[in-house]
Amino acid sequence: MLEGKRIVLGITGGIAAYKVATLIRILKKNGAEVKCILTPASSDFISPLTVSTLSDNPAYQIFWNKEDGVWTNHVDLGAWGDLMVIAPLTANTLAKMATGLCDNLLLATYLSAKCPVMVAPAMDLDMYAHDTTDKNLSTLSDQGVKIIPAESGFLASGLEGKGRMAEPETIADHITEFFEKSQSLKGERIFITAGPTYEGIDPVRFIGNHSSGKMGFSIAENTLNRGAEVILVTGPTNCKLEHKDLKRIDVRSAEEMLAAMKEHFSSCTGGIFSAAVSDYRPAKQADQKIKKSDDKMIIELIKNPDILFEAGKSKREDQWLVGFALETQNALDNAKGKLERKNLDLIVVNTLEDEGAGFGYDTNKITLLDKNNNSINFELTSKDKAASNILNYITEHIK
Ligand code: CTP
C-alpha cells in the first residue's frame, strides 16, 4: 500500500519516542522509504542506531558533522518526502513549529518541507489540556498540518487521561489513508474559477469586489493534492500556487473568464466555480481616463454572462459541476434555486451573517447542498479545511 512512498519521520524528545521503532517497522513492511530526523532530546528516548537500522537510512540529527565534514541539507530532506510525519510531537517542538522557531534540523526541515505534514502529539495530561497547547495545535491545523489526536490512557507521569501518542498502528492507518486520498482524484481534470472580476470603466478604473481568491486557491491546492490536473481561471489576486499539474489562466473581466470556460471546461471531468463574478459591467468602457465634470455621474451597467449557468447548459453526463452561493437571507432556499437553475450537482453556501466567514477572511463557514437535497453544515474553519471538506464530499458523493 505504501510502495515507494517517501516518508520523512521527525522524532522529538518524549517517552513515546520508543514506540516509533514499531512505526518505522510497519511503514517499511508496507513498502515505504523512511528517513528519520531526531531532535537532540529524542536520542535520550530512542537510540539513533535503532532508528537508522530500522529505517535503513542514516539517523539525521545535525546540520553539520565535524568529523566527516558532511553537511545535511534540510531543503533536500524536505523536498525528498511525499509526507512528513512528526511523532511524537512534544509541547516544546509544537510551540516552535507554531511560531516558526528553527533551532534544529527537524524544525528547519519542517519549515522548508514542500510536502504535507502530519503530527502525533504526545504530552502529559495538563500540558495537553493547556490553552497554549490547544492554540498552537489550532495554528498548525489552520496552516494545513494534519493532527493525529492524542489518545487517553496511562501516562508516564502516573496520571491517567488524554495525552498519549496515538498507537503506531493508528498513525500508520492515518498515513495510509492520506496516500489513498492523494490518489482519489487521479485521472480527473478539474476546471476551477477563483477571485473577483474587474469590469473596466476607463483605462484606470473598474468595478470589482472584495474577493481575495483564497477560497478558490485553497480548493485548487486541495484538488491537486488528490492527484487531479487543475485548470485554474482566476481574476486579479495576490494568491500564489505552483504545481506541476496546474495550468493557471489569469483574467480580469467576466467576459474573459467566460472565454476561458468555453475553451477549457469541455476537456474537464468536473468544475468548481468559486469566483465572485461581477453580475454587471459598464455598458461602455471609455478609451481615455474620464475627467471629472458634473456633480453627478451615471454609469450605465449591462448584465454580464453567467459563466456557471453557461457551463451548466453545456455539461455532459460524464461531467459534474459545483457552484457557490453567497447569501444574506433565506440562504438554503436561494441556494437550492441556483443549484437547479444552473444545473449543478452541488452548491457551497456561504452567508455573510457568520462572523469570520466570507471575503477577505482566512476562515469560512459553509453548508453543502447537493442535487438530491442532502445538506451538511460545517463549523467555522480555515479556508484550507473548508476546501478539504468540499473535496471530501465531491470525492465521496459527486464524482
Ligand atoms: N457565477 C458565474 N458567473 C456570474 C455570476 C455568478 O459563474 N456572472 C457563479 C459564481 O462563481 C458562483 C455562483 O455562480 O459559483 C453563484 O453566484 P452568485 O453571485 O451568488 O449568484 P447569482 O446567480 O449571481 O445570483 P444573485 O446575484 O441573484 O444572488
Short mmCIF file of C-alpha atoms and ligand atoms in Angstrom, two decimals:
data_model
loop_
_atom_site.label_atom_id
_atom_site.label_comp_id
_atom_site.label_asym_id
_atom_site.label_seq_id
_atom_site.Cartn_x
_atom_site.Cartn_y
_atom_site.Cartn_z
CA MET A 1 0.00 0.00 0.00
CA LEU A 2 2.86 2.41 0.76
CA GLU A 3 5.07 1.05 -2.01
CA GLY A 4 7.71 3.63 -2.95
CA LYS A 5 6.21 6.38 -0.77
CA ARG A 6 8.84 8.60 0.83
CA ILE A 7 8.21 9.49 4.44
CA VAL A 8 10.29 11.93 6.49
CA LEU A 9 9.76 10.93 10.10
CA GLY A 10 10.58 13.57 12.72
CA ILE A 11 11.16 12.27 16.23
CA THR A 12 11.12 14.60 19.24
CA GLY A 13 12.10 14.05 22.86
CA GLY A 14 9.18 12.41 24.60
CA ILE A 15 8.83 8.99 26.21
CA ALA A 16 6.54 7.89 23.35
CA ALA A 17 9.60 8.01 21.08
CA TYR A 18 10.28 4.37 21.97
CA LYS A 19 7.10 3.42 20.09
CA VAL A 20 8.45 4.95 16.90
CA ALA A 21 10.57 1.84 16.35
CA THR A 22 7.32 -0.06 15.74
CA LEU A 23 6.02 2.68 13.45
CA ILE A 24 9.18 2.55 11.31
CA ARG A 25 8.83 -1.25 11.07
CA ILE A 26 5.21 -1.00 9.91
CA LEU A 27 6.00 1.66 7.32
CA LYS A 28 8.98 -0.27 5.96
CA LYS A 29 6.99 -3.53 5.89
CA ASN A 30 4.38 -1.77 3.76
CA GLY A 31 6.96 -0.67 1.24
CA ALA A 32 7.65 2.94 2.28
CA GLU A 33 11.07 4.57 2.26
CA VAL A 34 11.71 6.26 5.59
CA LYS A 35 14.23 8.92 6.59
CA CYS A 36 14.25 9.87 10.27
CA ILE A 37 15.27 13.18 11.80
CA LEU A 38 15.91 13.25 15.54
CA THR A 39 15.86 16.33 17.76
CA PRO A 40 18.75 16.47 20.27
CA ALA A 41 16.44 15.47 23.15
CA SER A 42 14.93 12.50 21.34
CA SER A 43 18.09 10.37 21.47
CA ASP A 44 17.59 10.11 25.25
CA PHE A 45 14.44 8.12 24.46
CA ILE A 46 15.35 6.14 21.34
CA SER A 47 18.83 5.40 20.07
CA PRO A 48 19.93 6.77 16.67
CA LEU A 49 21.33 3.30 15.95
CA THR A 50 17.87 1.74 16.38
CA VAL A 51 16.37 4.38 14.11
CA SER A 52 18.98 4.08 11.38
CA THR A 53 18.95 0.27 11.46
CA LEU A 54 15.16 0.05 11.18
CA SER A 55 14.82 2.80 8.58
CA ASP A 56 17.80 1.60 6.55
CA ASN A 57 18.97 5.20 6.31
CA PRO A 58 21.16 7.46 8.43
CA ALA A 59 19.59 8.89 11.60
CA TYR A 60 19.67 12.58 10.70
CA GLN A 61 20.43 14.72 13.74
CA ILE A 62 22.63 17.70 12.99
CA PHE A 63 23.28 20.10 10.13
CA TRP A 64 26.99 19.67 10.11
CA ASN A 65 29.12 16.68 11.02
CA LYS A 66 32.56 17.92 12.09
CA GLU A 67 34.24 14.52 11.70
CA ASP A 68 33.46 13.74 8.09
CA GLY A 69 32.67 17.34 7.10
CA VAL A 70 29.28 16.37 5.66
CA TRP A 71 26.50 18.98 5.58
CA THR A 72 22.95 17.67 5.89
CA ASN A 73 20.75 19.70 3.61
CA HIS A 74 17.36 20.26 5.26
CA VAL A 75 15.95 21.63 1.99
CA ASP A 76 16.80 18.37 0.22
CA LEU A 77 15.24 16.35 3.03
CA GLY A 78 12.11 18.50 2.88
CA ALA A 79 11.89 18.16 -0.89
CA TRP A 80 12.55 14.38 -0.77
CA GLY A 81 9.45 13.45 1.24
CA ASP A 82 5.96 12.77 -0.08
CA LEU A 83 4.85 13.23 3.51
CA MET A 84 6.45 14.47 6.73
CA VAL A 85 5.26 12.89 9.98
CA ILE A 86 6.34 14.15 13.39
CA ALA A 87 5.78 11.54 16.08
CA PRO A 88 5.89 12.02 18.92
CA LEU A 89 5.35 15.78 18.87
CA THR A 90 6.28 17.36 22.20
CA ALA A 91 4.80 20.61 23.53
CA ASN A 92 8.21 22.22 23.01
CA THR A 93 8.53 21.34 19.31
CA LEU A 94 4.84 22.15 18.79
CA ALA A 95 5.37 25.67 20.18
CA LYS A 96 8.41 26.15 17.96
CA MET A 97 6.52 24.98 14.88
CA ALA A 98 3.62 27.30 15.67
CA THR A 99 5.91 30.31 15.97
CA GLY A 100 8.46 29.49 13.26
CA LEU A 101 11.45 28.89 15.55
CA CYS A 102 14.17 26.96 13.85
CA ASP A 103 16.95 25.78 16.14
CA ASN A 104 17.46 22.22 14.95
CA LEU A 105 17.46 20.10 11.80
CA LEU A 106 13.91 18.83 12.30
CA LEU A 107 12.46 22.35 12.53
CA ALA A 108 14.48 23.59 9.55
CA THR A 109 13.20 20.64 7.52
CA TYR A 110 9.63 21.32 8.65
CA LEU A 111 9.88 24.95 7.57
CA SER A 112 11.26 24.04 4.16
CA ALA A 113 9.10 20.93 3.52
CA LYS A 114 7.10 21.07 0.30
CA CYS A 115 5.01 18.04 1.22
CA PRO A 116 2.01 17.76 3.56
CA VAL A 117 2.79 17.38 7.27
CA MET A 118 1.14 15.20 9.91
CA VAL A 119 1.81 15.31 13.64
CA ALA A 120 1.07 12.95 16.53
CA PRO A 121 1.22 14.98 19.77
CA ALA A 122 2.28 13.28 22.98
CA MET A 123 2.47 15.00 26.32
CA ASP A 124 1.31 14.86 29.87
CA LEU A 125 -2.34 15.40 30.77
CA ASP A 126 -2.07 19.03 31.92
CA MET A 127 0.29 20.02 29.13
CA TYR A 128 -2.06 18.60 26.50
CA ALA A 129 -5.05 20.32 28.11
CA HIS A 130 -3.25 23.68 28.39
CA ASP A 131 -4.77 26.57 26.42
CA THR A 132 -1.41 27.32 24.81
CA THR A 133 -1.12 23.76 23.50
CA ASP A 134 -4.64 24.00 22.17
CA LYS A 135 -3.89 27.32 20.49
CA ASN A 136 -0.65 26.01 18.98
CA LEU A 137 -2.38 22.91 17.60
CA SER A 138 -5.08 25.14 16.08
CA THR A 139 -2.38 27.30 14.47
CA LEU A 140 -0.83 24.23 12.85
CA SER A 141 -4.22 22.89 11.82
CA ASP A 142 -5.13 26.22 10.20
CA GLN A 143 -1.89 26.04 8.25
CA GLY A 144 -2.97 22.67 6.88
CA VAL A 145 -0.99 20.38 9.20
CA LYS A 146 -2.95 17.22 9.92
CA ILE A 147 -3.21 16.46 13.64
CA ILE A 148 -3.49 12.85 14.78
CA PRO A 149 -5.20 13.38 18.14
CA ALA A 150 -3.57 12.09 21.31
CA GLU A 151 -5.35 9.18 22.99
CA SER A 152 -6.48 8.61 26.55
CA GLY A 153 -4.82 6.18 28.92
CA PHE A 154 -1.97 5.78 31.40
CA LEU A 155 0.70 8.44 31.09
CA ALA A 156 4.36 8.18 32.02
CA SER A 157 3.78 10.63 34.90
CA GLY A 158 1.39 8.18 36.53
CA LEU A 159 -1.61 10.33 35.66
CA GLU A 160 -4.40 8.97 33.54
CA GLY A 161 -6.09 10.92 30.75
CA LYS A 162 -5.62 12.39 27.31
CA GLY A 163 -2.07 12.93 26.10
CA ARG A 164 -0.74 9.53 24.98
CA MET A 165 0.61 9.46 21.46
CA ALA A 166 -1.70 7.57 19.10
CA GLU A 167 -0.55 3.94 18.76
CA PRO A 168 1.90 3.24 15.90
CA GLU A 169 -0.79 1.20 14.09
CA THR A 170 -3.18 4.16 14.27
CA ILE A 171 -0.54 6.55 12.94
CA ALA A 172 0.22 4.10 10.13
CA ASP A 173 -3.52 3.98 9.30
CA HIS A 174 -3.61 7.78 9.04
CA ILE A 175 -0.59 7.68 6.75
CA THR A 176 -2.15 5.01 4.54
CA GLU A 177 -5.43 6.94 4.37
CA PHE A 178 -3.50 10.07 3.40
CA PHE A 179 -1.87 8.31 0.45
CA GLU A 180 -5.17 6.71 -0.61
CA LYS A 181 -6.76 10.16 -0.57
CA SER A 182 -3.86 11.62 -2.51
CA GLN A 183 -4.95 9.41 -5.40
CA SER A 184 -8.69 9.97 -5.02
CA LEU A 185 -8.93 12.37 -7.99
CA LYS A 186 -6.25 10.74 -10.11
CA GLY A 187 -7.16 10.89 -13.78
CA GLU A 188 -9.58 13.81 -13.30
CA ARG A 189 -9.06 17.22 -14.82
CA ILE A 190 -10.89 19.90 -12.84
CA PHE A 191 -11.82 23.38 -14.02
CA ILE A 192 -11.81 25.95 -11.17
CA THR A 193 -12.69 29.64 -11.14
CA ALA A 194 -11.40 31.94 -8.39
CA GLY A 195 -11.11 35.54 -7.28
CA PRO A 196 -13.06 38.63 -8.30
CA THR A 197 -13.61 40.06 -11.75
CA TYR A 198 -12.72 43.65 -12.62
CA GLU A 199 -15.05 45.35 -15.08
CA GLY A 200 -13.36 48.33 -16.70
CA ILE A 201 -14.91 51.82 -16.56
CA ASP A 202 -11.96 53.52 -18.22
CA PRO A 203 -8.25 52.63 -18.53
CA VAL A 204 -7.65 53.27 -14.80
CA ARG A 205 -10.94 52.46 -13.06
CA PHE A 206 -13.05 49.38 -12.65
CA ILE A 207 -15.98 47.84 -10.80
CA GLY A 208 -14.77 44.99 -8.65
CA ASN A 209 -15.41 43.32 -5.30
CA HIS A 210 -13.55 42.27 -2.16
CA SER A 211 -12.96 38.63 -3.12
CA SER A 212 -9.36 37.69 -2.25
CA GLY A 213 -9.27 34.45 -4.24
CA LYS A 214 -8.20 32.50 -1.11
CA MET A 215 -11.12 30.05 -1.17
CA GLY A 216 -10.62 29.19 -4.86
CA PHE A 217 -6.86 28.79 -4.45
CA SER A 218 -7.34 26.53 -1.40
CA ILE A 219 -9.73 24.43 -3.49
CA ALA A 220 -7.23 24.27 -6.34
CA GLU A 221 -4.42 23.22 -3.99
CA ASN A 222 -6.55 20.57 -2.33
CA THR A 223 -7.65 19.23 -5.72
CA LEU A 224 -4.03 19.00 -6.89
CA ASN A 225 -3.08 17.20 -3.67
CA ARG A 226 -5.60 14.49 -4.58
CA GLY A 227 -3.86 13.73 -7.85
CA ALA A 228 -6.03 15.72 -10.30
CA GLU A 229 -4.91 18.10 -13.02
CA VAL A 230 -6.30 21.60 -12.47
CA ILE A 231 -7.14 24.43 -14.83
CA LEU A 232 -7.44 27.47 -12.58
CA VAL A 233 -9.00 30.57 -14.12
CA THR A 234 -8.55 33.46 -11.74
CA GLY A 235 -9.42 37.11 -11.57
CA PRO A 236 -6.90 39.60 -10.10
CA THR A 237 -5.46 38.25 -6.83
CA ASN A 238 -2.28 38.12 -4.74
CA CYS A 239 -2.69 34.38 -4.17
CA LYS A 240 0.11 32.14 -5.37
CA LEU A 241 0.14 28.46 -6.24
CA GLU A 242 2.67 26.32 -8.02
CA HIS A 243 2.28 22.71 -9.02
CA LYS A 244 3.35 20.61 -11.98
CA ASP A 245 -0.27 19.67 -12.76
CA LEU A 246 -1.61 23.22 -12.56
CA LYS A 247 -2.49 25.34 -15.56
CA ARG A 248 -3.22 28.87 -14.35
CA ILE A 249 -5.06 31.34 -16.58
CA ASP A 250 -5.20 34.95 -15.37
CA VAL A 251 -8.18 37.01 -16.48
CA ARG A 252 -9.70 40.35 -15.48
CA SER A 253 -13.32 40.52 -16.63
CA ALA A 254 -16.29 38.16 -16.66
CA GLU A 255 -16.14 38.02 -20.44
CA GLU A 256 -12.51 36.86 -20.32
CA MET A 257 -13.46 34.27 -17.70
CA LEU A 258 -16.32 33.06 -19.91
CA ALA A 259 -13.94 32.72 -22.87
CA ALA A 260 -11.58 30.59 -20.75
CA MET A 261 -14.52 28.43 -19.62
CA LYS A 262 -15.66 27.91 -23.22
CA GLU A 263 -12.16 26.91 -24.24
CA HIS A 264 -11.37 24.53 -21.38
CA PHE A 265 -14.41 23.21 -19.50
CA SER A 266 -15.30 20.62 -22.13
CA SER A 267 -11.91 18.92 -21.69
CA CYS A 268 -12.50 18.59 -17.93
CA THR A 269 -14.25 15.93 -15.87
CA GLY A 270 -15.61 18.44 -13.37
CA GLY A 271 -15.84 22.11 -12.46
CA ILE A 272 -15.82 24.11 -9.24
CA PHE A 273 -16.88 27.73 -9.73
CA SER A 274 -15.89 29.82 -6.73
CA ALA A 275 -15.19 33.14 -8.48
CA ALA A 276 -17.08 36.23 -7.33
CA VAL A 277 -18.07 37.31 -10.80
CA SER A 278 -19.44 40.82 -11.21
CA ASP A 279 -23.08 40.48 -12.29
CA TYR A 280 -22.91 43.73 -14.30
CA ARG A 281 -20.31 45.67 -16.28
CA PRO A 282 -20.23 49.21 -17.65
CA ALA A 283 -22.08 49.34 -20.98
CA LYS A 284 -19.13 51.20 -22.49
CA GLN A 285 -15.54 51.34 -21.40
CA ALA A 286 -14.05 54.78 -22.10
CA ASP A 287 -10.84 54.76 -24.16
CA GLN A 288 -9.38 57.63 -22.17
CA LYS A 289 -9.46 58.42 -18.46
CA ILE A 290 -12.80 60.07 -17.66
CA LYS A 291 -12.29 63.65 -16.42
CA LYS A 292 -14.36 64.93 -13.56
CA SER A 293 -17.08 67.35 -14.61
CA ASP A 294 -20.62 67.42 -13.18
CA ASP A 295 -21.55 66.81 -9.55
CA LYS A 296 -23.35 63.66 -10.52
CA MET A 297 -22.17 60.89 -12.76
CA ILE A 298 -24.21 57.98 -14.04
CA ILE A 299 -22.57 54.85 -15.35
CA GLU A 300 -24.86 52.59 -17.34
CA LEU A 301 -24.38 48.92 -16.48
CA ILE A 302 -25.32 45.90 -18.53
CA LYS A 303 -25.62 42.28 -17.43
CA ASN A 304 -22.58 40.04 -17.55
CA PRO A 305 -22.83 36.48 -18.82
CA ASP A 306 -23.43 33.94 -16.05
CA ILE A 307 -20.41 31.71 -16.57
CA LEU A 308 -21.62 28.94 -14.28
CA PHE A 309 -25.05 28.93 -15.94
CA GLU A 310 -23.34 28.54 -19.34
CA ALA A 311 -21.19 25.70 -18.00
CA GLY A 312 -24.34 24.03 -16.61
CA LYS A 313 -26.00 24.26 -20.02
CA SER A 314 -23.06 22.60 -21.74
CA LYS A 315 -22.45 19.99 -19.01
CA ARG A 316 -22.30 16.42 -20.30
CA GLU A 317 -23.44 13.26 -18.47
CA ASP A 318 -19.84 12.43 -17.61
CA GLN A 319 -19.14 15.84 -16.06
CA TRP A 320 -20.00 17.22 -12.61
CA LEU A 321 -20.44 20.81 -11.58
CA VAL A 322 -20.15 22.64 -8.26
CA GLY A 323 -21.12 26.26 -7.65
CA PHE A 324 -21.04 28.71 -4.77
CA ALA A 325 -23.81 30.84 -3.36
CA LEU A 326 -23.19 33.85 -1.19
CA GLU A 327 -26.45 34.72 0.53
CA THR A 328 -27.60 37.27 3.06
CA GLN A 329 -31.12 35.88 3.62
CA ASN A 330 -33.08 32.63 3.03
CA ALA A 331 -29.71 31.03 2.31
CA LEU A 332 -30.79 27.43 1.69
CA ASP A 333 -33.87 28.28 -0.41
CA ASN A 334 -31.93 30.72 -2.58
CA ALA A 335 -29.06 28.28 -2.96
CA LYS A 336 -31.45 25.48 -3.96
CA GLY A 337 -32.87 27.76 -6.65
CA LYS A 338 -29.39 28.42 -8.01
CA LEU A 339 -28.48 24.73 -7.90
CA GLU A 340 -31.50 23.88 -10.06
CA ARG A 341 -31.30 26.88 -12.41
CA LYS A 342 -27.61 26.35 -13.10
CA ASN A 343 -27.85 22.54 -13.43
CA LEU A 344 -25.39 21.88 -10.58
CA ASP A 345 -24.58 18.69 -8.70
CA LEU A 346 -23.56 20.52 -5.54
CA ILE A 347 -23.69 24.06 -4.20
CA VAL A 348 -21.50 25.53 -1.44
CA VAL A 349 -23.49 28.00 0.61
CA ASN A 350 -21.87 30.92 2.46
CA THR A 351 -23.74 33.51 4.44
CA LEU A 352 -22.21 36.84 5.32
CA GLU A 353 -24.16 36.67 8.58
CA ASP A 354 -21.48 34.38 10.03
CA GLU A 355 -18.70 36.22 11.84
CA GLY A 356 -15.32 35.40 10.24
CA ALA A 357 -16.81 33.98 7.05
CA GLY A 358 -16.55 35.29 3.52
CA PHE A 359 -14.48 37.89 1.71
CA GLY A 360 -11.00 38.65 2.99
CA TYR A 361 -11.09 36.29 5.99
CA ASP A 362 -8.87 33.24 6.25
CA THR A 363 -11.83 31.32 7.63
CA ASN A 364 -15.15 30.25 6.21
CA LYS A 365 -18.38 28.65 7.34
CA ILE A 366 -20.11 26.61 4.71
CA THR A 367 -23.11 24.42 4.11
CA LEU A 368 -23.13 21.90 1.28
CA LEU A 369 -26.38 21.19 -0.54
CA ASP A 370 -26.49 18.56 -3.27
CA LYS A 371 -28.98 17.93 -6.07
CA ASN A 372 -30.63 15.13 -4.08
CA ASN A 373 -31.45 17.66 -1.36
CA ASN A 374 -28.88 16.31 1.09
CA SER A 375 -27.30 19.08 3.11
CA ILE A 376 -24.45 19.21 5.59
CA ASN A 377 -23.33 22.11 7.82
CA PHE A 378 -19.75 22.72 8.82
CA GLU A 379 -18.38 24.83 11.67
CA LEU A 380 -16.32 27.97 11.05
CA THR A 381 -12.92 26.73 9.94
CA SER A 382 -9.86 27.71 7.90
CA LYS A 383 -10.41 28.05 4.16
CA ASP A 384 -7.93 25.16 3.67
CA LYS A 385 -10.07 22.93 5.87
CA ALA A 386 -13.26 24.15 4.19
CA ALA A 387 -11.70 23.26 0.82
CA SER A 388 -10.85 19.81 2.17
CA ASN A 389 -14.47 19.34 3.38
CA ILE A 390 -15.76 20.30 -0.08
CA LEU A 391 -13.34 17.97 -1.87
CA ASN A 392 -14.13 15.10 0.53
CA TYR A 393 -17.81 15.49 -0.33
CA ILE A 394 -17.09 15.63 -4.05
CA THR A 395 -14.93 12.50 -3.99
CA GLU A 396 -17.37 10.57 -1.82
CA HIS A 397 -20.74 11.63 -3.28
CA ILE A 398 -20.44 13.62 -6.51
CA LYS A 399 -17.81 12.45 -8.93
N1 CTP B 1 -21.30 32.96 -11.23
C1 CTP B 1 -20.75 32.93 -12.50
N2 CTP B 1 -20.94 33.97 -13.35
C2 CTP B 1 -21.67 35.03 -12.97
C3 CTP B 1 -22.23 35.08 -11.69
C4 CTP B 1 -22.02 34.02 -10.83
O1 CTP B 1 -20.06 31.97 -12.86
N3 CTP B 1 -21.84 36.04 -13.81
C5 CTP B 1 -21.11 31.80 -10.35
C6 CTP B 1 -20.29 32.05 -9.12
O2 CTP B 1 -18.93 31.70 -9.35
C7 CTP B 1 -20.93 31.14 -8.10
C8 CTP B 1 -22.37 31.09 -8.50
O3 CTP B 1 -22.40 31.49 -9.86
O4 CTP B 1 -20.44 29.82 -8.19
C9 CTP B 1 -23.33 31.94 -7.69
O5 CTP B 1 -23.06 33.27 -7.78
P1 CTP B 1 -23.99 34.36 -7.05
O6 CTP B 1 -23.47 35.70 -7.40
O7 CTP B 1 -24.11 34.03 -5.62
O8 CTP B 1 -25.37 34.08 -7.72
P2 CTP B 1 -26.11 34.80 -8.85
O9 CTP B 1 -26.53 33.73 -9.77
O10 CTP B 1 -25.30 35.90 -9.41
O11 CTP B 1 -27.40 35.33 -8.11
P3 CTP B 1 -27.65 36.62 -7.21
O12 CTP B 1 -26.61 37.63 -7.55
O13 CTP B 1 -29.01 36.99 -7.57
O14 CTP B 1 -27.55 36.14 -5.79
#
